Coordinates of C-alpha atoms in Angstrom, one line a residue:
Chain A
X148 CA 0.0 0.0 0.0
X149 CA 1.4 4.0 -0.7
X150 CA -0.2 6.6 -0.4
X151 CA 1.1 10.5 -0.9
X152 CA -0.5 11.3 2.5
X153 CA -1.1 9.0 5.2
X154 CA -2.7 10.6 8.1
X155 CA -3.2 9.2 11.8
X156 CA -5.9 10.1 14.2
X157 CA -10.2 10.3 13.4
X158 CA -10.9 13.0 15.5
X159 CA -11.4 17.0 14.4
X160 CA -8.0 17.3 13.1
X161 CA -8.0 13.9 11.1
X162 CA -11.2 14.4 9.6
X163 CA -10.5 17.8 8.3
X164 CA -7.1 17.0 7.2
X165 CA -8.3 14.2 5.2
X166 CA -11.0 16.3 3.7
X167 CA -8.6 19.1 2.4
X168 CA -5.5 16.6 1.3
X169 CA -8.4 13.8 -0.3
X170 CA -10.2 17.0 -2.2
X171 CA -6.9 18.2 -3.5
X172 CA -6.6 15.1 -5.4
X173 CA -4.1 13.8 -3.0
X174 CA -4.0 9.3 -2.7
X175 CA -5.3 9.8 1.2
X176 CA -5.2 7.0 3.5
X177 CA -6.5 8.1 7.2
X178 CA -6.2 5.3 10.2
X179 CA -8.4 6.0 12.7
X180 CA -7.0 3.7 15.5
X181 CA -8.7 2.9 18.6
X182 CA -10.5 5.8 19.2
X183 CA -12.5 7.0 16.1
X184 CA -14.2 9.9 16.5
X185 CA -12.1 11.0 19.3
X186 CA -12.9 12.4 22.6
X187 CA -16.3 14.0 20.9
X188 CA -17.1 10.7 21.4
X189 CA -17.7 11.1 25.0
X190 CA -19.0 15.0 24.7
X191 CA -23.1 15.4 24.6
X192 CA -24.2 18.8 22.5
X193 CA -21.4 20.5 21.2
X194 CA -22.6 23.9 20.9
X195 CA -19.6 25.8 19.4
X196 CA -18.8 24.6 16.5
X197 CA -19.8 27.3 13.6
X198 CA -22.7 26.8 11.5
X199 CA -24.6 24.3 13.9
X200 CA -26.8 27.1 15.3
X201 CA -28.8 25.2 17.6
X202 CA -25.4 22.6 18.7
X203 CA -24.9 19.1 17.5
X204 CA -24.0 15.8 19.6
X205 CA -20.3 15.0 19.3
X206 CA -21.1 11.5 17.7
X207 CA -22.9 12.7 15.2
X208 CA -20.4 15.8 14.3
X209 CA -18.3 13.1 13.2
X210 CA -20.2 10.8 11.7
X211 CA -20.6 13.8 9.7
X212 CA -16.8 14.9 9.0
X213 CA -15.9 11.0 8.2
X214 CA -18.9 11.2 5.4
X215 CA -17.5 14.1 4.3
X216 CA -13.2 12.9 4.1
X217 CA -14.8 9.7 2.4
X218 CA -16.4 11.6 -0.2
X219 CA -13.5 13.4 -1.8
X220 CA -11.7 9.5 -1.9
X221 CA -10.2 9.6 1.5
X222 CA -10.2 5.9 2.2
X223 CA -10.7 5.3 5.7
X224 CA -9.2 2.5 7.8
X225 CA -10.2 1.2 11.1
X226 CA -6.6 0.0 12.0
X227 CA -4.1 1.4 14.4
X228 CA -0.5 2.2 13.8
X229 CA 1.5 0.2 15.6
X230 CA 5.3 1.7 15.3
X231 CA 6.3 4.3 12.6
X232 CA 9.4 4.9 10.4
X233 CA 9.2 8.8 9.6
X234 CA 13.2 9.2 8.8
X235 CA 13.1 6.7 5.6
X236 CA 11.3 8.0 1.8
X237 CA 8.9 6.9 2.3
X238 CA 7.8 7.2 5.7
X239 CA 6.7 3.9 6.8
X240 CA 3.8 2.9 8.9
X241 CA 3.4 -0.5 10.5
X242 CA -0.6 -1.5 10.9
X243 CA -2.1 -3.1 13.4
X244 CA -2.8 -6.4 10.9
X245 CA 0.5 -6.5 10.5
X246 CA 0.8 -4.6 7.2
X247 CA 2.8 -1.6 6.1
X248 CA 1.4 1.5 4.3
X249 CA 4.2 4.0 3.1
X250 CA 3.7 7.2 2.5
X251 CA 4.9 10.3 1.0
X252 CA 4.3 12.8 4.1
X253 CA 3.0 12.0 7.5
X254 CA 0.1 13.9 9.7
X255 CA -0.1 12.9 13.2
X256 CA -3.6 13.8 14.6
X257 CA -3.8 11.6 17.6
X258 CA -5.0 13.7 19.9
X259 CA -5.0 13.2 23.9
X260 CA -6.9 10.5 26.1
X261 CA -8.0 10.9 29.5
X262 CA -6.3 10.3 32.8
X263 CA -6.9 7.2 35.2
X264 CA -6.0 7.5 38.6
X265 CA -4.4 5.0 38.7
X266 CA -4.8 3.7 42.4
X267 CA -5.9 0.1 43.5
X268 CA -9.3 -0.6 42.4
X269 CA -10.0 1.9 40.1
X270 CA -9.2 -0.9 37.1
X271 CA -10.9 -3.7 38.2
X272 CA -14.1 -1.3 39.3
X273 CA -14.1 0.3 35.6
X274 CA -18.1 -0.2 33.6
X275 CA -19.1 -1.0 37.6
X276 CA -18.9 2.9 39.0
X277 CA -15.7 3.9 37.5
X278 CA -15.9 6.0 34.3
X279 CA -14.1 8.5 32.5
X280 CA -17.4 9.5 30.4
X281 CA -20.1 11.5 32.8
X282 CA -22.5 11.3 29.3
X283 CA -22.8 7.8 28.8
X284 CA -22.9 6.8 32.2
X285 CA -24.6 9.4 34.1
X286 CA -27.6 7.8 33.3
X287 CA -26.6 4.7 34.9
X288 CA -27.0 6.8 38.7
X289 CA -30.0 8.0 38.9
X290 CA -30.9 9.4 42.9
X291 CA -27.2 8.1 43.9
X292 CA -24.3 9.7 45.2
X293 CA -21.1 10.2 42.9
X294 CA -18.0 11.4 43.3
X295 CA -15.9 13.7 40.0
X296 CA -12.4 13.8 40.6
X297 CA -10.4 16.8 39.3
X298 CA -10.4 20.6 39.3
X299 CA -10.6 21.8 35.0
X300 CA -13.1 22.4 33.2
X301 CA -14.0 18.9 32.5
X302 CA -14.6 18.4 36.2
X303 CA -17.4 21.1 36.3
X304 CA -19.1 20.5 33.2
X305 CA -19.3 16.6 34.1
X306 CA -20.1 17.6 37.8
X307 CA -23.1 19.8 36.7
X308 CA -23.9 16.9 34.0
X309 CA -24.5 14.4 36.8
X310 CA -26.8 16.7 38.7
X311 CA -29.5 15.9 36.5
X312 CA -29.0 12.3 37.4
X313 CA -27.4 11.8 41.1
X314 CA -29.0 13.2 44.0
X315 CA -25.6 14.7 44.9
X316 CA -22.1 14.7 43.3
X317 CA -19.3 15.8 45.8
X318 CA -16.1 17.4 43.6
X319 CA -12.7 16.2 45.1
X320 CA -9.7 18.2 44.1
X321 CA -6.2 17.7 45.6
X322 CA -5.5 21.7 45.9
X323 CA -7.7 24.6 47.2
X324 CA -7.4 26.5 43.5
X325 CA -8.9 25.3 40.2
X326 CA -8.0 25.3 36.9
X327 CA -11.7 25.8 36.0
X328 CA -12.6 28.8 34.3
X329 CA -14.4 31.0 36.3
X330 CA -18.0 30.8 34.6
X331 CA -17.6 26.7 35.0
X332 CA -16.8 27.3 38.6
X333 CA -19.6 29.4 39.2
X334 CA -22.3 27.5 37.6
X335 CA -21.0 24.1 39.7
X336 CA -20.6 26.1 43.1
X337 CA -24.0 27.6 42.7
X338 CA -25.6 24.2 41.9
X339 CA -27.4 23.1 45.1
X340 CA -26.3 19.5 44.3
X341 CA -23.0 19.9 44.2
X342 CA -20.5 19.9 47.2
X343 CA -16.5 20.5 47.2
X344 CA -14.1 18.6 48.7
X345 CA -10.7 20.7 48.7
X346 CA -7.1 19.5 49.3
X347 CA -7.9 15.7 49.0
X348 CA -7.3 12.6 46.9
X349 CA -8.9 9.6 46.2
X350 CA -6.1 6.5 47.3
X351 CA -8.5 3.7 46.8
X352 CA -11.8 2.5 45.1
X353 CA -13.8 0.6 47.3
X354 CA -16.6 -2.1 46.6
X355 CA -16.0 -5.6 45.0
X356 CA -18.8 -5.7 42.2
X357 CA -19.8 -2.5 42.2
X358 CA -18.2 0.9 43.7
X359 CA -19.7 1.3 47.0
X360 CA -16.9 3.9 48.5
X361 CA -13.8 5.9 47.9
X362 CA -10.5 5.8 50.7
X363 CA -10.1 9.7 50.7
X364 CA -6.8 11.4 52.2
X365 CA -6.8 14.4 53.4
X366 CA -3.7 16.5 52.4
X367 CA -3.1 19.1 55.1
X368 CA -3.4 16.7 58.1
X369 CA -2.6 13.6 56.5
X370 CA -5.3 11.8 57.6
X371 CA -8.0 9.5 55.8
X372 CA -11.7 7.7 55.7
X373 CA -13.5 5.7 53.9
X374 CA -16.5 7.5 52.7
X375 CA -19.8 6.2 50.7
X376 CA -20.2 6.5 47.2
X377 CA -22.2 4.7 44.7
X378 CA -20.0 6.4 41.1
X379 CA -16.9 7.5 40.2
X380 CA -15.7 9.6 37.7
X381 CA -12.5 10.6 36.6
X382 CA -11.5 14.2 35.1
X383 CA -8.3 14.9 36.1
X384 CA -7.2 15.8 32.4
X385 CA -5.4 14.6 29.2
X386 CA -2.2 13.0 27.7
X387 CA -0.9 13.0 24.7
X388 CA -1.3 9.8 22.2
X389 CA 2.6 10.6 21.3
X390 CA 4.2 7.2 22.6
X391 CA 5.1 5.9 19.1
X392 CA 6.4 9.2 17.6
X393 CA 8.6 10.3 20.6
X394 CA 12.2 8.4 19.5
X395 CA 11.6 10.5 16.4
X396 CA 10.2 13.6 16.6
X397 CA 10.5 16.4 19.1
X398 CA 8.3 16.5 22.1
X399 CA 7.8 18.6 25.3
X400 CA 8.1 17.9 29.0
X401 CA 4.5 16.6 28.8
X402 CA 4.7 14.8 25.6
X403 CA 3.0 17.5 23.8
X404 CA 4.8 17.1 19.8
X405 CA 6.7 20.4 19.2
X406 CA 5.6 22.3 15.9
X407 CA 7.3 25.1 14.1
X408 CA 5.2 28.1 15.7
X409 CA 2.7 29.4 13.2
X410 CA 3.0 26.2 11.2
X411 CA 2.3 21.9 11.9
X412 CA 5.6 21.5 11.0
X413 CA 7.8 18.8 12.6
X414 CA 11.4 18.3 13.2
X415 CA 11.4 15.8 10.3
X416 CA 10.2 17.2 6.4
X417 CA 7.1 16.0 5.9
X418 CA 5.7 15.3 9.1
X419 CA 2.9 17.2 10.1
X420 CA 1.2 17.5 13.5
X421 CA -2.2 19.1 13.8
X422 CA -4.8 18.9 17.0
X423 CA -4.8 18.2 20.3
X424 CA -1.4 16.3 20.1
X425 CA 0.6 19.6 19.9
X426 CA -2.0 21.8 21.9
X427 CA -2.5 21.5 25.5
X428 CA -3.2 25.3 25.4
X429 CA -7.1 25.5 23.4
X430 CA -8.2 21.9 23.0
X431 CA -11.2 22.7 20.5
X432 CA -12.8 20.8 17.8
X433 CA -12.6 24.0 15.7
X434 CA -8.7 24.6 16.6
X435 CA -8.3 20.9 15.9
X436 CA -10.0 20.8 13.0
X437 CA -8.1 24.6 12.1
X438 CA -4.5 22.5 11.8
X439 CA -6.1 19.8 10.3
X440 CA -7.0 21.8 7.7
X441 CA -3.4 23.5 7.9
X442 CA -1.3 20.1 8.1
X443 CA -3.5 19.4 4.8
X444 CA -2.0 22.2 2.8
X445 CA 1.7 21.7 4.1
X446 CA 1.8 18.3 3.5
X447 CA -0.1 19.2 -0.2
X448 CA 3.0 21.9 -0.5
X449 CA 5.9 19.9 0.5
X450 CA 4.7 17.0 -1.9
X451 CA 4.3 19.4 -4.8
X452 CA 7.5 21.5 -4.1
X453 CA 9.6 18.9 -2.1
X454 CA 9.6 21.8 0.8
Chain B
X203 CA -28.8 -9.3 15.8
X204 CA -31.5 -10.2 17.9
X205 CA -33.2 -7.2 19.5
X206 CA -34.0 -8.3 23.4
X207 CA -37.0 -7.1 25.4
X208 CA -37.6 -8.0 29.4
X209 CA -40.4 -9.8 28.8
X210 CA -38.2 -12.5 26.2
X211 CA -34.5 -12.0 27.7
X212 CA -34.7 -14.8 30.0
X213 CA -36.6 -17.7 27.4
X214 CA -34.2 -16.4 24.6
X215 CA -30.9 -16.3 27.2
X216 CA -32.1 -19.9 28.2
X217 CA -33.0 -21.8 25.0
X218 CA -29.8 -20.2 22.9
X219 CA -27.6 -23.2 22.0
X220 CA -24.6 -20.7 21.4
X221 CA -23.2 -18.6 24.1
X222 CA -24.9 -15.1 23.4
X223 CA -22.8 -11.9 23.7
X224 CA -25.2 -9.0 24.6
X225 CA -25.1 -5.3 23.8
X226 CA -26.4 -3.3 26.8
X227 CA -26.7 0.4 24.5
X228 CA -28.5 3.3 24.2
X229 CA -29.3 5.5 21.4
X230 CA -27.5 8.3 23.1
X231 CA -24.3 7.1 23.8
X232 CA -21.7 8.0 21.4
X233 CA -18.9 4.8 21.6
X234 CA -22.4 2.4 21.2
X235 CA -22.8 4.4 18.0
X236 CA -19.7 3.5 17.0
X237 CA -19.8 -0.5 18.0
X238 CA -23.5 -1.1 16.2
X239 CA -21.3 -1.1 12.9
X240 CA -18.5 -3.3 14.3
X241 CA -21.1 -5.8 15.6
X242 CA -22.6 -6.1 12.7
X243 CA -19.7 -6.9 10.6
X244 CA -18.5 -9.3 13.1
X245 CA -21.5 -11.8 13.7
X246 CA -21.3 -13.5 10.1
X247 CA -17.8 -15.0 10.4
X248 CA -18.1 -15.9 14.4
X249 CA -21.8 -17.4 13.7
X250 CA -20.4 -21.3 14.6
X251 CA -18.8 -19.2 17.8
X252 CA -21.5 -17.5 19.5
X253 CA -24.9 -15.2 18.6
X254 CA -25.2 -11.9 19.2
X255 CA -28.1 -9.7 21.3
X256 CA -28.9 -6.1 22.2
X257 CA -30.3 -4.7 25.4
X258 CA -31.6 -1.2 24.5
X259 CA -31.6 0.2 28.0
X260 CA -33.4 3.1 27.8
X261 CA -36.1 0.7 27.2
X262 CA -34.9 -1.9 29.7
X263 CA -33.7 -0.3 32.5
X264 CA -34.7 -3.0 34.8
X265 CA -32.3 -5.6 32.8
X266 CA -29.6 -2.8 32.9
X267 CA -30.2 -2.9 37.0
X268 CA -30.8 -6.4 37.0
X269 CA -27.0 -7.4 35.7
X270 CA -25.3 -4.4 37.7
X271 CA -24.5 -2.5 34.5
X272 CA -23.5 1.1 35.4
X273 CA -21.6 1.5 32.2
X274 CA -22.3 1.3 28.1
X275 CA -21.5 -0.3 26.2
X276 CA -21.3 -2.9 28.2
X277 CA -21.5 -6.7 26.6
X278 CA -22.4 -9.6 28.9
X279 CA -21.5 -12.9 27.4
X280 CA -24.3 -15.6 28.3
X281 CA -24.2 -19.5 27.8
X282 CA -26.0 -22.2 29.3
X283 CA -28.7 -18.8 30.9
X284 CA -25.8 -17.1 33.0
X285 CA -23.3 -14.8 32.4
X286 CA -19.8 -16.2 31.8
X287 CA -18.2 -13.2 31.9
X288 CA -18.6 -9.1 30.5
X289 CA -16.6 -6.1 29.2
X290 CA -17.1 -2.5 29.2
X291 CA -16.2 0.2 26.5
X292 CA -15.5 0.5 22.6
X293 CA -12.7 -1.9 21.0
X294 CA -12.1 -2.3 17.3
X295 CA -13.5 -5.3 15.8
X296 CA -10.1 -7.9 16.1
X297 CA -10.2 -6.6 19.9
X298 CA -13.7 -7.4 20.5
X299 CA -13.7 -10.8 19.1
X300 CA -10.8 -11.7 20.8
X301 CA -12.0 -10.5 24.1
X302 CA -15.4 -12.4 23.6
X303 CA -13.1 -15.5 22.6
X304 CA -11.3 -15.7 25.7
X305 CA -14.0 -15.0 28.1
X306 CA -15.6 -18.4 26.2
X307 CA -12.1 -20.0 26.8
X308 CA -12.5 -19.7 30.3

């Protein structure tokens, strides 16, 4: 298999990058790995992305943009890529079935996945209490008390989610400040539901089918309890899906791939990085989707012009 | 794919001769989207292995309750009338069928 642009990653950024390479006559290949559709996935209404007036729910938002790459020829490929050779011309990527698809130039759009705690229990408890996604489980706890972890954004919006099921959802956050913006904050501390619990962290999952409490310690005095709680769920932020890239391309301190600024150029000609693998800063399907769209034309450039 | 109600779950659970891997799903939730696809490429070439069934549980809530799931997807695999063993979350369709493969290993 070759292909002049192979692109990895079916979120935002993906999507639009194989709707501008694939319309541009390009031989498009994308691999959507083992998330497709990306963290929209787990998102209800998205209500800021331009041109949906009255919002639209993540899943379908993509259902939409893979339509859309698949009609300008974009084939689309429900296989992860499993290691990566982006020094050799061309670039090589090895599949999950145990093929290889070359390529001309590279985009990386593999975005970031959430955070686990990872303390005892919280594995073996996970689809019985433990979740990472507030909409499709919330349901799941109707009049029962739940527990959100973290202190972003995320936290608030799934903490205020869960009100409309759980009688009461009690935010635990290891410091006394939040990330949060402030109108986040504000709607979750002026939600009757919703109670704070500042400067502690969750050490253990309790409950052997099913979560029944947390072990909470207390980080001023030390101390901790067991306390009662029927759901967890986890929002204590992202990482970057940038494992397979890092022997070869330039990353951050957090793993975050380094870009020239202005641009989704790599450290290596012809690989491109677009979306919420290089930006920890906005994290928006339109910004994701905005260096999609840009890793599109500079990959379309440097095939055409060789730089 | 065999659409599973309260009032039939238990006859059809029962009387399958294959062990029965069942979706527990609901039309709102955005990885069960994604798996209806997946499961229905997968069923013709596993068909000697085991059947496959869907729990919507908006409708069913009180089979959702019943089997403890707090989670969707989640699938329950079923042989003999009890569950043999579960899993919760999106995998691509290799993943899936191994995972339902090893829970009927044992």
């Amino acid at each position: 298999m070759s292909y002049q642009v192979g692109i990895i990653g079916a979120g935002p950024s993906g999507y639009t990058a194989a709707i501008y390479a694939s319309r541009a006559n390009l031989n498009t290949v994308l691999f959507t790995g083992l998330e497709p559709g990306g963290q929209l996935m787990l998102t209800s209404d998205v209500e800021n992305w331009p041109g949906e007036e009255h919002g639209i729910l993540g899943p379908e938002l993509m259902a939409k943009l893979r339509t859309q790459a698949g009609r300008f020829g974009a084939e689309i490929k429900e296989l992860s890529v499993t290691a990566v050779d982006l020094i050799s011309h061309p670039k090589k990527l090895t599949l999950s079935n145990g093929t290889v698809a070359e390529c001309e130039s590279v985009i990386i759009a593999t975005g970031a996945s959430a955070k686990w705690l990872d303390v005892h229990g919280e594995a073996k408890l996970r689809g019985r209490g433990v979740s990472a996604c507030a909409t499709c489980d919330g349901f799941f706890f109707k009049g029962k008390n739940v527990a959100v972890v973290g202190g972003g954004d995320s936290a608030m919006e799934e903490a205020n989610f869960l009100t409309k099921f759980a009688s009461s959802v009690t935010v635990i956050h290891r410091s006394a400040e939040f990330k949060a913006s402030k109108i986040m904050l504000t709607r979750a501390q002026n939600n009757p539901k919703i109670s704070f619990k500042m400067n502690a962290k969750v050490v253990e999952v309790l409950g052997e089918d099913r979560v029944t409490g947390l072990k909470i310690e207390n980080l001023i005095d030390q101390t901790s309890a067991d306390l009662p709680f029927d759901g967890l769920f986890v929002a204590i932020g992202h990482f970057p899906n940038s494992a397979i890239f890092a022997n070869q391309l330039t990353v951050d301190r957090k793993g975050y791939i380094t870009v020239l600024t202005g641009t989704t150029q790599t450290n290596i000609p012809g690989v491109f990085a677009a979306g919420d693998v290089v930006d920890h800063l906005y994290r928006q399907a339109v910004t994701a989707a905005g260096t999609g769209c840009i890793a599109a034309l500079e990959a379309e450039r440097w095939i055409s012009h060789g730089a | 794919m065999k659409e599973l109600s309260t009032t039939d779950f238990d006859s059809v659970i029962s009387q399958s001769e294959l062990p029965m891997v069942v979706d527990f799903w609901a039309p709102w939730c955005g990885p069960c989207k994604v798996m209806a696809p997946i499961l229905e490429s997968i069923a013709p070439d596993n068909q000697q292995l085991f059947t496959v069934g869907k729990v919507n549980v908006d409708d069913h809530g009180d089979l959702a309750m019943r089997f403890n799931v707090l989670s969707i997807p989640t699938f329950i695999v079923f042989k003999g009338g009890s569950e043999i063993g579960r899993f919760a979350g999106a995998a691509p369709a290799a993943v899936f069928v191994e995972k339902v493969k090893g829970i009927l290993r044992g």
